[in-house]
XYZ file of C-alpha atoms in Angstrom:
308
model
C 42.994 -23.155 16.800
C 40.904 -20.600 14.699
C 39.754 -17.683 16.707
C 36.155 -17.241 17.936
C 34.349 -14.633 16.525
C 33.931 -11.323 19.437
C 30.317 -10.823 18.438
C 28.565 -14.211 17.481
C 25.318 -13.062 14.964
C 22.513 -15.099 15.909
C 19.192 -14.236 14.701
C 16.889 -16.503 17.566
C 13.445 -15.154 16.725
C 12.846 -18.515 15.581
C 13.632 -20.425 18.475
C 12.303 -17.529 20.774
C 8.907 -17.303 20.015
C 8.774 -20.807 17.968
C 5.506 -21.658 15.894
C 2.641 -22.294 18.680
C -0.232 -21.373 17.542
C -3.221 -20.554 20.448
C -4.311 -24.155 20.514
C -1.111 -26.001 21.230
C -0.490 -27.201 17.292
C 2.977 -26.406 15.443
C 3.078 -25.004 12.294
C 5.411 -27.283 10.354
C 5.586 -25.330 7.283
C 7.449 -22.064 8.616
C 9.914 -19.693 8.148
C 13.080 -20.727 8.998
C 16.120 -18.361 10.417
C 16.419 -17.485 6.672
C 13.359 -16.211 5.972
C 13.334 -14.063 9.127
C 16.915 -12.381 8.467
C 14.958 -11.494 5.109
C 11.793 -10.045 6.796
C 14.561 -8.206 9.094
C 16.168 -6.902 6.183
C 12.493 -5.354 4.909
C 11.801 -4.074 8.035
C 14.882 -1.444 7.877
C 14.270 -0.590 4.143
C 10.792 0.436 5.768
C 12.276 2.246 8.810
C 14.953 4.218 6.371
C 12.244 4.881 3.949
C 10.117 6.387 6.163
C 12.979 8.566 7.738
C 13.870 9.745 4.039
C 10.183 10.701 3.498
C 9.983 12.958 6.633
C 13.044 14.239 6.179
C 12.383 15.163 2.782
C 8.792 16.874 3.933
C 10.875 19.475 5.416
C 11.312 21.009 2.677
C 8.558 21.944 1.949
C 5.858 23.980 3.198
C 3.739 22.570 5.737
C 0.772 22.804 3.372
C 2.263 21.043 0.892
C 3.694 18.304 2.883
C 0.329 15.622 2.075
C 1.795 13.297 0.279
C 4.939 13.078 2.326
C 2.907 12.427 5.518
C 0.955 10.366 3.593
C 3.541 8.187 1.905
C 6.010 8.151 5.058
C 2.860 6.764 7.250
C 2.569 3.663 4.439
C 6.215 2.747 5.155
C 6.088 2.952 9.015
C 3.140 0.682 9.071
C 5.260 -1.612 6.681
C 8.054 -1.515 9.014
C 5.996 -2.295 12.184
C 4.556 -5.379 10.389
C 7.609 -6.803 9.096
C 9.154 -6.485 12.563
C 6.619 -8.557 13.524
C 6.837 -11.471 11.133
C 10.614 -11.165 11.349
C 10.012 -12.429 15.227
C 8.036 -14.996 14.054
C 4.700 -13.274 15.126
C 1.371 -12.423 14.268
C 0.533 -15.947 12.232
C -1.195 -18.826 12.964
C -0.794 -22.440 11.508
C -3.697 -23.149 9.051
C -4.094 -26.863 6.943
C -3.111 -26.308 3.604
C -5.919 -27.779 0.763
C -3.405 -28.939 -0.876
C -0.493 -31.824 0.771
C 2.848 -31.781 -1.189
C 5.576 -34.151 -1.176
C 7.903 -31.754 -1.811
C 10.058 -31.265 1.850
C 9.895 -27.733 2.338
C 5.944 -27.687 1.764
C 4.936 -31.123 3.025
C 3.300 -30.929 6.846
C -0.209 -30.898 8.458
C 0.069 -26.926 9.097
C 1.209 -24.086 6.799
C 2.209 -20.763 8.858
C -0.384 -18.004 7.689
C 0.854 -14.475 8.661
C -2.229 -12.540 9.334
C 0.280 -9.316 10.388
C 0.465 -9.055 6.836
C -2.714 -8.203 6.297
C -3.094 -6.208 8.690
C -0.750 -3.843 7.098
C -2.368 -4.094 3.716
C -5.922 -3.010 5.498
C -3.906 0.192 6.362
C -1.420 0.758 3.528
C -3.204 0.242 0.755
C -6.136 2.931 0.968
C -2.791 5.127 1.767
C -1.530 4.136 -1.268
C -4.819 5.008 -3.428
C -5.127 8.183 -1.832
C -1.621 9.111 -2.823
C -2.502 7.755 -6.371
C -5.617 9.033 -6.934
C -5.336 12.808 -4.794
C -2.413 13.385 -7.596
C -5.716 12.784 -10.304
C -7.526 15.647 -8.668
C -10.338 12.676 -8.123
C -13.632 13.686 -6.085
C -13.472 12.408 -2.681
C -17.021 10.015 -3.393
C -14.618 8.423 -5.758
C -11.911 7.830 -3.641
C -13.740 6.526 -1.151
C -15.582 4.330 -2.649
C -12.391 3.025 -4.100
C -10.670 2.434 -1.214
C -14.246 0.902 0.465
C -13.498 -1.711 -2.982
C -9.818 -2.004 -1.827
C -10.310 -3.078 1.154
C -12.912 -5.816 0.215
C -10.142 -7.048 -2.039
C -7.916 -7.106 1.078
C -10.424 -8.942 3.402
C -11.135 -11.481 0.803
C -7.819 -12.403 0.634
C -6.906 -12.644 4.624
C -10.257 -14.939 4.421
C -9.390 -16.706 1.340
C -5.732 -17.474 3.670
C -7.946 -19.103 6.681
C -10.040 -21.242 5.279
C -8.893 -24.857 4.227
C -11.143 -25.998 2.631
C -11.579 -25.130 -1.691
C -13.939 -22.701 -0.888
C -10.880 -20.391 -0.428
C -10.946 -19.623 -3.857
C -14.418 -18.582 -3.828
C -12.897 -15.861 -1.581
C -9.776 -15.791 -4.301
C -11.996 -14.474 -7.145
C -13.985 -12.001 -5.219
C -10.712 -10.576 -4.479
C -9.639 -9.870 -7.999
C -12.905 -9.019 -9.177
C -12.445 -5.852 -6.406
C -8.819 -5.793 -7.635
C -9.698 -5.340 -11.328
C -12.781 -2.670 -10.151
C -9.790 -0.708 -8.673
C -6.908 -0.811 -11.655
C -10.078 0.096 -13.668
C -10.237 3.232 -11.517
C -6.420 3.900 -11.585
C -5.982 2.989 -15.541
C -9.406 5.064 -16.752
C -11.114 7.025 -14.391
C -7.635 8.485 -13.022
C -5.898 8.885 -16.069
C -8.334 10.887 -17.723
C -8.625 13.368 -14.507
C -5.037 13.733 -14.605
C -5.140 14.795 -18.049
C -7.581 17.593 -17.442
C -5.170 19.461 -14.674
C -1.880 19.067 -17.243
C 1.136 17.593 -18.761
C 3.613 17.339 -15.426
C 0.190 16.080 -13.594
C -0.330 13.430 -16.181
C 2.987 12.418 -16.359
C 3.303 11.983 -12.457
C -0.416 9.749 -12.929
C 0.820 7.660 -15.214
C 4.084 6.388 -13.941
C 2.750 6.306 -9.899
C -0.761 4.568 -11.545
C 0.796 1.953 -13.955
C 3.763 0.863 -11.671
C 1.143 0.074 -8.722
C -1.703 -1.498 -10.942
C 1.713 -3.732 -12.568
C 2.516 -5.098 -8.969
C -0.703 -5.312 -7.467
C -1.639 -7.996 -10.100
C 1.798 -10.036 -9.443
C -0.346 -10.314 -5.306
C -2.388 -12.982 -6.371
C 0.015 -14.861 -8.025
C 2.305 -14.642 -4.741
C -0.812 -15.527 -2.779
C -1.559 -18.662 -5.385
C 1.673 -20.026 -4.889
C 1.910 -19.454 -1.003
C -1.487 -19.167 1.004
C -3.700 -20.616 -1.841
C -1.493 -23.606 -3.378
C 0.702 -24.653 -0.914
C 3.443 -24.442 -3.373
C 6.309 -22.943 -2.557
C 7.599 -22.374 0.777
C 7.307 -19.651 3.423
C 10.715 -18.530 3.098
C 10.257 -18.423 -0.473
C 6.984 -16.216 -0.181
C 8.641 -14.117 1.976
C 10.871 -13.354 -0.594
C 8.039 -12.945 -3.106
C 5.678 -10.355 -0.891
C 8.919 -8.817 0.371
C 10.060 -7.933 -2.972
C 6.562 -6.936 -4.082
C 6.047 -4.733 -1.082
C 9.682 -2.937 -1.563
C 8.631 -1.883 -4.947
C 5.169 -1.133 -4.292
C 5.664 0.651 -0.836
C 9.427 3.182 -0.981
C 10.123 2.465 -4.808
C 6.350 3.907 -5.186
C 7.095 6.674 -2.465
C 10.265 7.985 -4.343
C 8.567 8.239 -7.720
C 5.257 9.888 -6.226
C 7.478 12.057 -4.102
C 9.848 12.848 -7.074
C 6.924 13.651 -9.691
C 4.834 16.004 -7.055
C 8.270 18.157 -6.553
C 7.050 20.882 -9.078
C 2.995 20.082 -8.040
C 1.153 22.722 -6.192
C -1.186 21.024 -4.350
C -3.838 23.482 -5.197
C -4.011 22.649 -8.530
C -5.431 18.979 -7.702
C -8.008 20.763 -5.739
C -6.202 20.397 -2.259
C -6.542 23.664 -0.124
C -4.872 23.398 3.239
C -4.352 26.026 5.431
C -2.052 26.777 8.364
C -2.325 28.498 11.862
C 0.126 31.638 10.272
C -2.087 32.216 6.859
C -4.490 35.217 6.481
C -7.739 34.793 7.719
C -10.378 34.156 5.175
C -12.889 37.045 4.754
C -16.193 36.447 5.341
C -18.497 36.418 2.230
C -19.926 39.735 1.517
C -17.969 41.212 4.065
C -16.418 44.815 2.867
C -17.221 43.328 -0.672
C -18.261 46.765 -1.852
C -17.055 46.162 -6.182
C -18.900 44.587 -8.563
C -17.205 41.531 -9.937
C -16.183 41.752 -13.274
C -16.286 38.765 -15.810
C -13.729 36.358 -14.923
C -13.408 37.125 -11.831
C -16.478 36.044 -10.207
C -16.085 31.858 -10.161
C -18.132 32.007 -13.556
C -16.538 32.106 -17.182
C -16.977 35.171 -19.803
C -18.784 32.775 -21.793
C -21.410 31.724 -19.433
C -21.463 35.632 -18.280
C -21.809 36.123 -22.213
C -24.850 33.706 -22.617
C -26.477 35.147 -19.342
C -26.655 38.834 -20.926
C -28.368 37.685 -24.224
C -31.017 35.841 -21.681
């Protein structure tokens, strides 16, 4: 008789918290035990990630820790989310537009995780803001990017809920905001990179193209899953999981990488701590005249003011 295993591994999310949505229906198109052991197995990558970006953050100054904190918080929000969708929470059943034949699409109710976006409404603007603080950007500019970002994410959660076609009314509103935002990262970015130097530039460019690469491969994952009905849950778990491992520590290890040489002052990021010198007080024991180049203003422009 072959022996029992000591430890039995039973992933029962599944069958613990079931799919019952808040008015009593099932969602028959789910995740099954498969496609939570894979939103399990995202969920750590997140947790470990995050503990490698802290970690790392201690060495460094804690002025120059931004983008650590920054980066670290869009992987601990990751993880929280795909803890819940790994327990088979935070989604409701919606009716697909679209009935298949096909077995592991075909059912009255498709499981919608609204967790997920959730996270993206948080994560993303985190992301831009590591992206486009490494350009040296003006904050009007970042913020309206990330006001442009998020429309792109709320579109899409919409887009999700809605069964009727009108969905992908919601669909192209959300790349329209999508391309408005790789516009920024591609153009406006690049060239404000360029301006502060080479090892800036360099850092742009790889962070900037590998993000605006894998946020266009979103709405084909949402086409195929939310949108189309196509493939099934535990397949677009796969898909977004994937996606959101590159975009998300992948991401975090090449911004974190490329900033390792970066003072943050030269993207115009001045933070100080409780330990640094007091800043005088303008005018205060300011008893020498400034010389050229030395007084915020160029010898040229201090040139052009003499001949005035």
């Amino acid at each position: 008789m072959a022996s029992q295993p000591l430890f039995k591994r039973m992933n029962d999310a599944i069958h613990a918290n079931g799919d019952h949505m808040v008015n009593g229906a099932t969602a028959d198109i789910a995740i099954t035990s498969h496609g939570s052991d894979w939103y399990w197995t995202v969920c750590a990558l997140m947790t470990v990630s995050s503990i490698a970006f802290i970690g790392l953050s201690f060495g460094k100054p804690r002025t120059h820790r931004l983008f650590h904190y920054i980066t670290a918080a869009i992987t601990m929000v990751a993880a929280i989310a795909y803890f819940t969708m790994g327990s088979d929470l935070g989604e409701t059943g919606i009716r697909p537009e679209f009935i298949r034949t096909n077995p592991k699409v075909s059912g009255t109710l498709r499981e919608i995780f609204y967790v997920r976006y959730i996270d993206w409404v948080i994560t993303t603007p985190l992301l831009l803001m590591d992206i486009l603080l490494t350009a040296g950007l003006p904050w009007p500019t970042i913020l309206y990017t990330v006001l442009i970002d998020e429309i792109m994410i709320i579109t899409g959660l919409t887009g999700a809920l809605v069964t009727s076609s009108y969905k992908w009314g919601y669909f192209v509103f959300g790349c329209l905001a999508l391309f408005w935002v790789v516009w920024t990262l591609v153009w406006t970015g690049r060239k404000h990179a360029a301006a502060i130097g080479s090892d800036v530039s360099k850092t742009y460019i790889i962070v900037g193209t590998w993000t605006a690469f894998l946020w266009f491969l979103y709405p084909i994952a949402w086409g195929l899953s939310e949108g189309g009905n196509i493939i099934s849950p535990d397949s677009e778990a796969v898909f977004y999981g994937i996606l959101d491992i590159m975009a998300k520590p992948v991401f975090g290890a090449l911004l974190i990488w490329g900033h390792r040489g970066i003072e943050p002052g030269r993207l115009g990021i001045h933070i100080r701590d409780y330990d640094d010198a007091p800043l005088l007080s303008q005018g205060a024991n300011n008893t020498e005249k400034p010389t050229n180049g030395h007084n915020g203003v160029t010898d040229g422009a201090t040139a052009s003011g003499a001949n005035v």
